[in-house]
XYZ file of C-alpha atoms in Angstrom:
775
model
C 137.036 116.027 99.710
C 135.449 118.550 100.948
C 132.613 116.460 101.900
C 134.123 113.231 103.056
C 136.230 115.481 105.675
C 132.986 116.659 106.886
C 131.478 113.392 107.387
C 134.686 112.229 108.973
C 134.768 115.098 111.190
C 130.920 114.155 111.950
C 131.635 110.866 112.606
C 134.403 112.009 115.273
C 132.197 114.392 117.091
C 129.716 111.037 117.422
C 132.464 109.280 118.797
C 133.584 111.883 121.019
C 130.087 112.749 122.444
C 129.578 108.811 123.017
C 132.012 108.725 126.039
C 131.012 108.195 129.529
C 130.959 110.948 131.320
C 132.112 111.551 135.397
C 128.456 111.438 136.666
C 127.422 108.445 138.359
C 124.495 106.801 136.427
C 123.734 102.780 136.111
C 121.853 101.201 133.364
C 118.379 99.175 134.262
C 117.000 96.931 131.050
C 115.132 94.195 130.571
C 111.798 93.016 128.496
C 108.286 94.039 128.557
C 105.776 90.997 127.904
C 102.182 90.235 127.908
C 101.264 88.346 130.956
C 99.543 85.379 130.375
C 101.047 84.490 126.937
C 104.661 85.999 126.588
C 104.565 88.065 123.838
C 107.092 90.537 123.237
C 105.027 94.131 123.638
C 107.022 96.196 120.996
C 106.624 100.021 121.752
C 105.659 100.078 125.257
C 106.745 102.556 127.465
C 109.193 102.625 130.105
C 109.279 105.726 132.307
C 111.162 107.337 135.443
C 108.481 109.303 135.914
C 110.156 111.739 138.754
C 113.418 111.665 136.284
C 111.508 112.715 133.430
C 113.101 110.141 131.523
C 111.940 107.153 129.688
C 112.344 104.823 126.662
C 110.152 102.214 124.309
C 110.627 98.573 123.703
C 112.217 97.211 120.503
C 111.134 94.083 118.500
C 111.891 92.150 121.082
C 110.078 93.985 123.799
C 113.560 94.951 125.184
C 114.214 98.232 126.442
C 117.356 100.078 128.151
C 117.456 103.109 130.607
C 120.101 105.478 132.416
C 119.096 106.791 135.752
C 121.355 108.310 138.585
C 122.283 105.842 141.422
C 119.285 105.969 143.941
C 115.977 105.113 144.494
C 113.805 105.359 141.430
C 110.095 104.117 140.639
C 109.991 102.809 137.183
C 106.596 102.185 135.331
C 105.971 100.254 132.219
C 102.666 100.619 129.967
C 101.030 99.437 126.775
C 97.816 100.559 125.264
C 95.469 97.816 125.924
C 97.123 96.453 128.996
C 97.349 97.915 132.738
C 100.482 99.746 133.773
C 103.078 98.170 136.333
C 105.448 100.022 138.614
C 108.451 98.750 140.406
C 110.619 100.454 143.239
C 113.915 99.788 142.222
C 117.568 100.819 143.991
C 120.590 101.336 142.231
C 123.754 101.110 143.417
C 127.069 100.373 141.690
C 125.765 97.887 139.612
C 123.443 97.378 136.378
C 119.820 95.959 136.646
C 117.820 93.675 134.737
C 113.949 94.068 135.522
C 110.851 92.271 133.570
C 107.602 93.744 133.312
C 104.318 91.595 132.654
C 101.476 93.395 131.678
C 98.008 92.334 132.122
C 95.555 92.870 129.485
C 92.951 95.970 131.081
C 89.075 95.060 131.155
C 87.736 98.821 129.954
C 88.063 100.357 133.587
C 90.353 102.977 135.105
C 93.602 100.961 134.018
C 93.397 101.882 130.583
C 93.661 105.800 131.763
C 97.493 105.557 133.168
C 98.241 103.473 130.094
C 96.906 105.993 127.432
C 98.435 108.880 129.487
C 101.961 107.513 129.680
C 102.175 106.097 125.810
C 101.442 109.760 125.372
C 103.991 111.503 126.968
C 106.575 108.805 125.998
C 105.877 110.145 122.405
C 106.050 113.317 123.204
C 109.549 112.695 124.707
C 110.730 110.389 121.936
C 113.774 111.730 119.734
C 111.964 110.474 116.744
C 109.659 112.193 114.650
C 107.563 111.335 111.536
C 106.744 107.396 113.026
C 102.957 106.317 112.958
C 102.272 103.536 114.821
C 99.459 100.885 114.539
C 98.549 97.217 116.149
C 96.181 94.400 114.243
C 93.647 95.406 117.119
C 93.623 99.071 115.938
C 93.068 97.841 112.163
C 90.316 95.394 113.294
C 88.247 98.458 114.924
C 88.033 100.204 111.417
C 85.375 99.275 108.857
C 87.226 98.132 105.593
C 86.565 96.936 101.900
C 84.754 93.789 101.534
C 85.391 93.157 105.575
C 88.772 92.498 104.600
C 91.417 94.392 107.381
C 94.164 95.728 106.137
C 96.940 97.509 107.762
C 98.408 99.033 105.154
C 95.237 101.069 104.273
C 94.729 102.050 107.889
C 98.086 104.088 107.325
C 96.616 105.325 104.465
C 94.269 107.485 107.226
C 97.694 109.131 109.045
C 98.882 112.434 107.681
C 101.353 112.792 104.754
C 100.364 109.255 103.679
C 98.299 108.613 100.554
C 96.939 106.036 98.261
C 97.573 105.055 95.072
C 93.991 105.054 93.979
C 90.479 104.328 94.576
C 90.345 100.981 96.852
C 94.460 100.750 96.139
C 97.011 99.619 99.329
C 99.714 101.346 97.501
C 101.657 104.051 99.695
C 103.114 107.633 98.389
C 104.679 109.312 101.637
C 105.655 112.657 101.437
C 105.884 113.253 97.416
C 107.494 109.900 96.874
C 106.545 106.892 94.867
C 106.215 103.521 95.155
C 109.155 101.979 94.920
C 110.273 104.579 97.313
C 108.855 102.373 100.645
C 111.120 100.013 102.532
C 108.555 97.368 103.653
C 110.006 94.804 106.070
C 108.766 92.045 107.385
C 110.714 90.682 110.237
C 113.307 92.246 108.739
C 113.257 91.021 105.373
C 112.328 92.850 102.334
C 108.874 92.776 100.713
C 109.123 94.134 97.354
C 105.256 93.753 96.210
C 102.919 94.363 99.404
C 99.506 94.181 97.666
C 97.024 91.361 96.514
C 94.329 91.617 94.116
C 96.029 94.262 91.784
C 96.806 96.170 94.786
C 93.422 96.289 96.463
C 94.446 94.298 99.830
C 97.793 93.977 101.204
C 99.892 90.900 101.824
C 99.776 91.377 105.518
C 97.204 89.113 107.293
C 96.523 91.033 110.332
C 96.262 87.925 112.778
C 100.029 87.093 112.145
C 100.674 91.092 112.476
C 101.621 92.245 116.129
C 102.336 95.599 114.795
C 103.330 98.236 112.210
C 105.670 101.311 112.178
C 105.989 104.027 109.853
C 108.765 106.271 109.369
C 108.062 109.291 106.894
C 111.336 111.132 107.667
C 114.078 111.968 110.846
C 115.072 107.719 109.326
C 117.333 105.884 111.813
C 120.877 105.324 110.556
C 119.966 101.598 110.647
C 117.466 101.790 107.876
C 118.833 102.225 103.961
C 118.116 101.377 100.468
C 114.761 103.707 100.177
C 114.037 107.514 99.767
C 110.591 108.123 101.239
C 109.415 105.762 104.246
C 110.177 102.593 105.707
C 107.131 100.260 106.714
C 108.372 98.162 109.483
C 106.056 95.268 109.887
C 106.643 92.662 113.173
C 104.999 89.394 113.486
C 103.274 87.455 116.499
C 105.649 85.240 118.025
C 102.576 82.515 119.547
C 101.273 82.110 122.932
C 103.696 80.108 125.938
C 100.808 79.233 127.648
C 98.489 77.192 125.896
C 97.082 76.507 122.303
C 95.415 79.681 120.567
C 92.873 79.261 117.539
C 91.694 82.099 115.795
C 90.364 83.182 112.375
C 87.378 85.097 110.468
C 85.031 84.086 107.834
C 84.295 86.801 105.370
C 82.248 87.940 102.059
C 85.500 87.156 100.367
C 87.876 85.347 102.470
C 88.515 83.280 105.278
C 91.874 83.382 107.672
C 93.073 80.857 110.353
C 95.754 81.314 113.020
C 97.250 78.590 115.370
C 99.722 78.978 117.744
C 101.121 78.135 121.263
C 104.177 76.340 123.255
C 106.373 73.919 121.569
C 108.390 73.595 125.402
C 106.594 76.051 127.740
C 108.494 79.212 128.539
C 111.385 77.897 126.054
C 109.876 77.869 122.772
C 106.728 78.884 120.950
C 105.146 78.714 117.392
C 102.513 80.402 115.385
C 101.392 79.463 111.782
C 98.663 81.544 109.837
C 96.953 81.153 106.225
C 94.426 83.448 104.559
C 92.516 82.295 100.815
C 89.765 84.468 98.937
C 87.183 81.781 97.625
C 85.308 84.022 94.776
C 86.786 81.491 91.916
C 84.600 78.639 93.959
C 81.669 80.644 93.127
C 82.919 81.786 89.252
C 83.608 78.342 88.389
C 80.241 76.975 88.925
C 78.576 79.713 87.473
C 80.628 79.397 84.242
C 79.639 75.464 84.188
C 75.540 76.534 85.053
C 76.151 79.076 81.470
C 78.617 76.805 79.511
C 75.836 76.158 77.091
C 74.307 79.371 76.853
C 75.196 81.071 73.583
C 76.866 84.322 73.668
C 78.111 83.638 77.338
C 81.274 85.280 78.425
C 82.708 83.281 80.992
C 84.034 84.849 84.151
C 87.921 84.888 84.585
C 89.611 82.980 87.825
C 90.773 84.891 90.450
C 91.960 84.207 94.091
C 95.075 84.745 96.119
C 96.127 83.149 99.274
C 99.012 83.356 101.705
C 100.878 81.454 104.935
C 102.900 83.075 107.599
C 104.680 81.075 110.161
C 107.274 82.104 112.790
C 109.481 79.744 115.477
C 111.050 81.285 118.691
C 113.307 80.053 121.220
C 114.401 81.721 124.077
C 117.159 80.981 126.216
C 118.825 83.054 129.392
C 121.451 84.923 126.881
C 120.395 83.880 123.136
C 117.003 83.970 121.430
C 116.425 82.583 118.085
C 113.457 82.882 115.413
C 112.553 81.921 111.959
C 110.098 83.564 110.265
C 108.755 82.818 106.722
C 106.069 84.075 104.333
C 104.819 82.523 100.944
C 102.018 84.486 99.242
C 100.286 84.082 95.792
C 97.931 85.551 93.378
C 96.560 83.414 90.369
C 94.433 84.935 87.383
C 93.161 82.567 84.849
C 91.059 82.336 81.888
C 90.613 79.135 79.474
C 88.641 78.120 76.455
C 89.028 76.139 73.285
C 90.755 78.547 71.652
C 92.958 80.836 74.121
C 94.036 80.071 77.643
C 95.771 82.719 79.850
C 97.408 82.043 83.318
C 98.838 85.304 85.134
C 100.350 84.534 89.015
C 102.617 86.659 91.053
C 103.958 86.534 94.556
C 106.531 87.448 97.461
C 108.766 84.728 99.144
C 110.268 85.492 102.262
C 112.559 83.491 104.808
C 114.328 85.200 107.421
C 116.455 83.796 110.763
C 117.740 85.645 112.964
C 119.797 85.250 116.391
C 119.712 87.556 119.167
C 122.891 87.292 121.610
C 123.277 88.767 125.146
C 127.241 89.177 125.766
C 126.781 91.090 129.156
C 124.156 93.500 130.562
C 125.223 96.812 128.201
C 126.077 94.547 124.811
C 123.471 92.676 122.316
C 124.133 91.613 119.148
C 121.350 90.474 116.668
C 122.277 88.306 113.500
C 120.170 87.592 110.698
C 120.580 85.545 107.367
C 117.292 86.004 105.359
C 116.357 85.268 101.437
C 113.312 86.908 99.674
C 111.987 87.560 96.259
C 109.099 88.294 94.079
C 108.241 87.051 90.783
C 105.356 86.848 88.477
C 104.592 84.911 85.437
C 102.117 85.099 82.478
C 101.495 82.106 79.807
C 99.566 82.792 77.019
C 98.458 80.558 74.620
C 96.269 80.990 71.323
C 95.947 78.010 69.023
C 99.373 76.426 68.071
C 101.314 79.413 69.730
C 101.871 80.116 73.327
C 104.453 82.921 75.133
C 105.783 83.043 78.566
C 106.940 86.473 80.541
C 108.659 86.302 83.680
C 110.364 89.000 85.534
C 111.702 88.401 88.964
C 113.905 90.081 91.890
C 115.844 87.640 94.511
C 117.863 88.526 97.325
C 119.945 87.121 99.899
C 120.963 88.916 102.718
C 123.357 89.051 106.005
C 123.367 91.412 108.175
C 124.193 92.077 111.944
C 123.355 94.808 114.512
C 124.766 95.830 117.618
C 123.476 97.718 120.778
C 125.716 98.482 123.011
C 124.386 100.471 126.477
C 127.485 102.796 127.434
C 125.599 104.613 129.887
C 125.441 108.428 131.012
C 122.846 108.960 128.529
C 124.471 107.188 125.523
C 123.115 104.379 123.543
C 125.128 103.451 120.452
C 123.626 101.372 117.985
C 126.091 100.238 114.866
C 125.783 97.073 112.324
C 126.610 96.350 108.552
C 124.906 94.494 106.166
C 125.353 92.564 102.744
C 122.803 91.687 100.195
C 123.172 90.308 96.825
C 120.280 90.827 94.052
C 119.745 88.627 91.276
C 117.332 90.470 88.561
C 115.398 88.899 85.760
C 113.855 91.761 83.540
C 111.441 90.805 81.072
C 112.195 87.294 80.259
C 110.050 86.197 76.984
C 109.570 82.935 75.520
C 107.441 82.548 72.214
C 107.574 79.181 70.631
C 104.788 77.399 68.543
C 104.011 73.581 68.430
C 105.258 72.902 65.043
C 108.729 74.644 65.810
C 107.943 77.103 63.103
C 108.294 80.086 65.293
C 110.811 80.789 68.367
C 112.019 83.877 70.170
C 112.993 84.834 73.620
C 114.281 88.241 75.200
C 115.101 89.757 78.501
C 118.014 90.727 80.869
C 119.909 89.331 83.643
C 121.425 91.546 86.167
C 123.657 90.435 89.168
C 124.295 93.230 91.819
C 125.327 93.495 95.144
C 124.136 96.004 97.985
C 126.610 96.856 100.898
C 125.923 99.039 104.173
C 127.268 100.032 107.644
C 126.140 102.244 110.123
C 126.416 104.201 113.558
C 124.021 105.990 115.452
C 123.888 107.503 118.992
C 121.007 107.797 121.375
C 121.976 110.521 123.537
C 119.770 111.599 126.344
C 121.719 114.939 127.657
C 119.190 116.261 130.089
C 115.525 115.979 131.041
C 114.675 118.683 128.339
C 117.134 117.742 125.521
C 117.671 114.641 123.250
C 119.797 113.502 120.203
C 119.970 110.909 117.995
C 122.737 111.294 115.249
C 124.280 108.681 113.365
C 126.145 108.288 109.602
C 125.426 105.240 107.247
C 127.839 104.284 104.721
C 126.145 102.363 101.700
C 127.708 100.886 98.610
C 126.297 99.436 95.170
C 128.225 97.031 92.595
C 126.368 96.763 89.524
C 127.804 96.278 85.789
C 131.453 96.639 86.633
C 129.844 100.124 88.039
C 130.673 101.092 92.076
C 128.463 103.598 93.560
C 128.824 104.885 97.064
C 127.309 107.227 99.281
C 127.624 109.124 103.028
C 124.330 109.483 104.725
C 123.996 111.675 107.999
C 121.320 111.473 109.949
C 120.288 113.458 113.026
C 117.401 114.351 115.211
C 116.544 116.453 118.222
C 114.333 116.658 120.927
C 113.642 119.755 123.474
C 110.698 119.889 125.936
C 109.566 123.270 126.255
C 107.587 121.569 129.423
C 105.735 118.637 130.752
C 103.389 118.879 128.069
C 105.015 120.350 125.307
C 108.165 119.427 122.856
C 109.830 120.507 119.772
C 111.711 118.122 117.341
C 113.915 118.496 114.220
C 115.546 116.050 111.773
C 117.689 115.842 108.723
C 118.156 113.062 106.927
C 120.055 111.957 104.008
C 118.521 108.889 101.684
C 120.326 106.798 98.936
C 118.222 104.045 96.344
C 120.071 101.653 94.464
C 116.911 99.946 92.798
C 113.778 101.329 90.582
C 110.491 100.055 89.973
C 109.974 100.060 86.111
C 106.021 100.647 85.772
C 104.136 100.828 82.501
C 101.375 102.681 83.835
C 100.131 105.118 86.630
C 98.919 102.695 89.088
C 101.357 99.923 90.888
C 100.537 96.455 89.024
C 101.998 93.024 89.429
C 104.070 93.351 86.134
C 106.081 96.601 87.461
C 109.871 95.296 87.430
C 112.482 96.379 89.367
C 115.887 97.637 88.011
C 119.284 97.910 89.721
C 121.527 100.713 89.259
C 124.166 100.093 86.081
C 126.985 102.521 84.350
C 123.817 104.417 82.758
C 121.161 104.121 85.599
C 122.436 106.157 88.826
C 121.002 105.780 92.472
C 118.297 107.912 93.338
C 119.433 110.234 96.583
C 117.304 112.522 98.790
C 117.423 114.662 101.626
C 114.746 115.613 103.984
C 114.302 118.270 106.682
C 111.266 118.518 109.280
C 110.921 120.629 112.129
C 107.660 119.853 114.164
C 106.052 120.720 117.873
C 104.370 118.541 120.099
C 101.362 119.111 123.089
C 99.310 117.248 125.159
C 96.216 118.694 126.547
C 92.821 118.210 127.874
C 94.005 116.388 131.021
C 96.003 113.946 129.107
C 93.152 112.912 126.168
C 94.659 114.524 123.463
C 98.024 114.943 121.862
C 98.383 117.522 118.752
C 101.316 117.392 116.651
C 102.181 119.675 113.528
C 104.407 119.101 111.135
C 106.579 121.119 108.168
C 109.086 119.020 105.931
C 111.015 119.661 103.008
C 112.430 117.159 100.583
C 114.818 117.619 97.713
C 115.316 114.190 95.456
C 117.860 113.709 92.470
C 118.204 111.334 89.583
C 114.452 110.502 89.442
C 113.478 108.178 87.001
C 110.741 108.967 84.470
C 110.392 107.993 80.505
C 110.182 108.915 77.367
C 106.872 109.654 75.778
C 105.801 107.052 73.753
C 108.554 104.569 75.688
C 108.175 100.775 75.165
C 108.777 99.332 79.025
C 106.839 95.904 78.423
C 109.170 93.679 76.561
C 112.515 95.830 75.452
C 116.172 94.303 75.804
C 117.236 97.964 75.863
C 115.150 99.246 78.887
C 117.591 102.215 79.521
C 117.366 103.915 76.361
C 113.438 104.998 77.219
C 114.733 106.570 80.839
C 114.643 110.031 81.122
C 116.608 111.058 84.736
C 115.498 114.538 86.779
C 114.623 116.255 90.004
C 111.956 116.119 92.716
C 110.840 118.431 95.158
C 108.151 118.013 98.147
C 107.164 120.087 100.700
C 104.096 120.714 103.332
C 102.436 120.670 106.351
C 101.250 117.929 108.475
C 98.686 118.517 111.324
C 97.267 115.869 113.401
C 95.091 115.591 116.478
C 94.511 112.385 118.460
C 92.087 111.720 121.399
C 93.032 108.522 122.963
C 91.266 108.934 126.611
C 86.993 107.897 127.084
C 84.464 105.837 125.154
C 84.926 108.200 122.216
C 88.283 108.220 120.808
C 90.060 108.781 117.092
C 92.202 111.176 115.242
C 92.113 114.024 112.461
C 94.749 114.642 110.365
C 95.348 117.390 107.368
C 98.018 117.592 105.045
C 98.645 120.708 103.027
C 101.349 119.384 100.132
C 103.369 120.349 97.072
C 105.539 117.581 94.960
C 106.998 118.403 91.692
C 109.112 117.262 89.202
C 111.684 118.232 86.751
C 113.001 116.685 83.771
C 115.214 119.795 81.921
C 118.218 117.248 79.838
C 120.075 119.071 76.835
C 117.592 118.140 74.263
C 114.079 117.770 73.937
C 113.783 113.988 74.282
C 115.243 114.414 77.475
C 112.864 116.965 78.596
C 109.526 116.692 80.002
C 107.243 119.618 79.651
C 109.976 121.796 77.994
C 112.003 121.466 81.232
C 109.820 123.326 83.497
C 108.924 122.171 86.908
C 105.110 119.713 87.105
C 103.014 118.732 89.365
C 103.605 114.874 89.953
C 100.817 112.187 89.549
C 100.885 112.191 93.262
C 100.725 115.687 93.948
C 97.873 116.345 96.475
C 97.249 119.955 97.597
C 94.407 118.888 100.202
C 94.541 115.483 101.834
C 92.131 114.846 105.350
C 91.294 112.061 107.337
C 88.948 112.020 110.186
C 88.854 108.458 112.068
C 86.075 108.088 114.887
C 85.962 104.884 117.372
C 82.761 104.985 119.911
C 82.379 102.320 122.803
C 78.785 102.065 123.270
C 78.816 99.455 125.679
C 81.068 97.001 126.708
C 79.686 94.577 123.656
C 79.314 97.025 121.019
C 81.559 99.597 119.001
C 81.035 101.826 116.675
C 83.628 102.984 114.199
C 83.403 105.929 111.180
C 85.939 106.996 108.649
C 86.102 109.884 106.496
C 88.558 110.900 103.894
C 88.805 113.737 101.282
C 91.814 114.343 98.644
C 92.443 116.270 95.960
C 92.442 114.781 92.754
C 95.202 113.295 91.058
C 96.976 115.202 88.563
C 96.641 113.044 84.673
C 97.620 113.854 81.420
C 94.513 114.069 78.803
C 94.741 114.249 74.945
C 93.948 118.122 74.033
C 93.136 116.876 70.239
C 93.243 114.064 67.819
C 93.915 113.369 64.405
C 92.774 110.560 61.836
C 95.542 108.748 60.526
C 94.730 106.140 57.791
C 97.271 103.349 57.295
C 94.958 101.011 55.431
C 92.987 101.554 52.337
C 89.292 100.908 52.945
C 88.935 100.422 56.517
C 88.245 103.190 59.162
C 91.409 105.752 59.810
C 93.236 105.349 63.398
C 92.426 107.901 65.629
C 95.851 109.421 67.118
C 95.706 111.366 70.446
C 97.500 114.584 70.519
C 98.842 115.349 74.038
C 100.944 118.618 75.236
C 102.295 119.218 78.888
C 102.163 116.125 81.396
C 99.903 116.222 84.085
C 97.997 119.407 83.365
C 94.458 117.796 84.266
C 92.518 117.020 87.736
C 90.453 114.383 88.562
C 87.667 115.411 90.544
C 88.389 115.320 94.413
C 88.404 112.027 96.202
C 86.347 111.371 99.196
C 84.247 108.498 100.795
C 82.482 107.747 104.174
C 82.778 104.177 105.593
C 80.897 102.871 108.635
C 81.310 100.031 111.107
C 80.205 98.205 114.161
C 81.828 95.277 116.309
C 79.673 93.354 118.289
C 81.128 91.149 121.050
C 79.200 87.820 121.025
C 79.259 85.220 124.141
C 80.392 82.146 123.003
C 80.716 79.180 125.262
C 84.295 79.067 124.949
C 86.859 81.683 123.608
C 85.327 84.977 122.192
C 83.771 85.824 119.130
C 82.409 88.727 117.309
C 80.862 89.944 114.237
C 82.113 92.745 112.192
C 79.678 95.010 109.940
C 81.024 97.739 107.281
C 79.750 99.734 105.018
C 82.413 100.894 102.410
C 81.600 104.333 100.517
C 78.452 104.776 102.507
C 77.011 107.561 100.570
C 77.630 105.873 97.224
C 79.936 108.402 96.184
C 81.574 107.751 92.310
C 85.255 108.509 92.945
C 87.054 108.553 89.724
C 89.546 105.615 88.714
C 90.470 106.526 85.303
C 89.163 108.924 82.349
C 88.688 107.488 79.063
C 87.453 108.763 75.832
C 83.996 107.341 73.665
C 83.845 108.429 69.817
C 80.364 110.153 69.560
C 79.380 109.182 65.936
C 76.759 110.789 63.617
C 74.545 107.675 62.492
C 73.386 109.391 59.249
C 76.366 109.690 57.864
C 78.299 106.945 60.265
C 80.925 109.116 61.030
C 83.058 110.203 64.005
C 82.266 114.054 65.272
C 83.545 114.283 68.395
C 84.591 112.470 71.591
C 83.502 112.521 75.193
C 85.392 111.999 78.379
C 83.842 109.427 80.629
C 84.654 108.270 84.298
C 85.132 104.626 86.131
C 84.365 104.286 89.222
C 85.431 100.760 91.026
C 83.377 100.337 94.389
C 79.971 101.465 94.594
C 78.387 101.330 98.419
C 79.409 97.645 99.841
C 78.202 96.145 102.719
C 79.991 93.379 104.449
C 79.944 91.146 108.157
C 82.985 88.765 108.954
C 82.405 86.412 111.752
C 85.920 86.448 114.056
C 86.577 84.013 116.622
C 89.260 83.106 119.034
C 89.487 80.087 121.595
């Protein structure tokens, strides 16, 4: 009761602080859009320089700013666009001021845009936030020339990859299931193609990506470690645009334009790989070759679509995503098929009640599923797992004035889980078997937060989220307070601090150390408690070098409870009693993230360095519930040092050069320390059984890689075009993917006399070229 009373007191103080004060201030608000196509500019800055006040636009390009009555100069800016200023007079009533920004031409306009953007990052109450646009990602060298926004996030401090070439994220010591990935407000459960080597996000369909590593706003819940918020393009309202690209392994095409000028727009984007076309032809050419092993089929595709309508007081949008991966193999005796993918649809309605109150309501569905079909002779089996969600949510933005902006809302999600549904049959009906579990669950959330600008130096954001989860007759609930603060020490220096409590009710059951399509989502049940975390962070930010550079340094500490791992020798693939294999323990992660970015001049880029520790502890009452005898041990994604360096250089108006270098301490792994032979069948060679001691006591070799790229702008008769060249792993570093052990045999006696560790590496030096076009 003491904790609940404190929470209610916290909520009371929020409401008290949010009440208007005596000072006469008025509200100015509106939209910031791109001139020519009307696209909303997410994260654009709107400032009143003489008052040292500013704000950023939301996912709809909307901003709101409280200012004292009188004359003011407003300035709107966005990276890649020329800043625009407006003079206004506030007398007695709020005003609506809209901005339309023109793209800059690499001339003087770039200076003001970048300078104001840095200053807003300095003054923003949010901390531990990184933002990218598709324009940023397209400049960087990429594996096989395939632009990947998620891989670009891996170049930011505090974010680590799950392995060689993969697009999974490990954020501040959290696992891959602890990232909330949202595409236009709808959850994406598996954000990877090609077994994790590419993300599902087509860069032509994406406008921007924001990553929250800490200091989470109260509207986000359901995960412990990060929020990845992806916003789709809205479409050009001036005319039809066609853009796309032709690469080594895939091609993409996007079409957008107006349905009703200045009212309704659309965008449709598609992407497909075509390696399977060549492998099938190669198999046909060699089908009569003796001892030829056919190459399995593999390809993926995805489709994005969005419709938008804008009225005087209402905005409607309908977003959709459908993506599938296919892997298959066929011959006379054996057939194997494996497909997986995401489906998403979301209808969103934004309504303006008046100049101070807005509501955004959305209805959405999201699902992820995989299917494995296998046939050997007359026997066949099918294995399926999926999660399907139906979500309704409403968010309100109330611009109270006097420095206060309230945000509050509620949501409900109905979850449907199918875990390991197996069907085994024979053509003669002599054999039949089935297994698997189905679960139903409902998740609720409600929140209230206040963004309070106390004065030119101090700003606060504080809120409370209430969450609940019902499954199997058991209901869990939690109070999740959030608070962050910013204080300006000077015009160029600020300090920030944050605290966030998070609860996670669904869990990813993984049967390997890597994120695979066969990993399944599992709900909290009477025997499986939800995960929870608390994170504190403290940071300092400084602009220097005449506005060319920004330096940030953040330290954080995160406590985690009810972390899930598995017993030694656990059966995770087909098991109707999966909960019997779970172990529950604690986690902690802490570190320091240093980041310096240059945003002005012909040479730009950033340098990030993370020093961190990540540990887990499973100290149950008996040995079967313990790992490493109940001691703290490093998690698989514990990385002591992580460095990323990104450089972009504008050689001239047509040619840009890019490069990135990454270094990371080797992953913690478990390796056998001994082996013994087990003779189970007389007359056959004995089975060699590995013996493991403590988990994660070995380290793979350090990971490091240099990528180089160049973008050459062409001069087509119509539209725009460029050639993007890249070299992945430029000095051909053989980075470890995993370790296996090979037997060493004495051929004179035909017996195994030892074992030798072997390293598997995936990607050598890989050059690529992509042709991009737009007209």
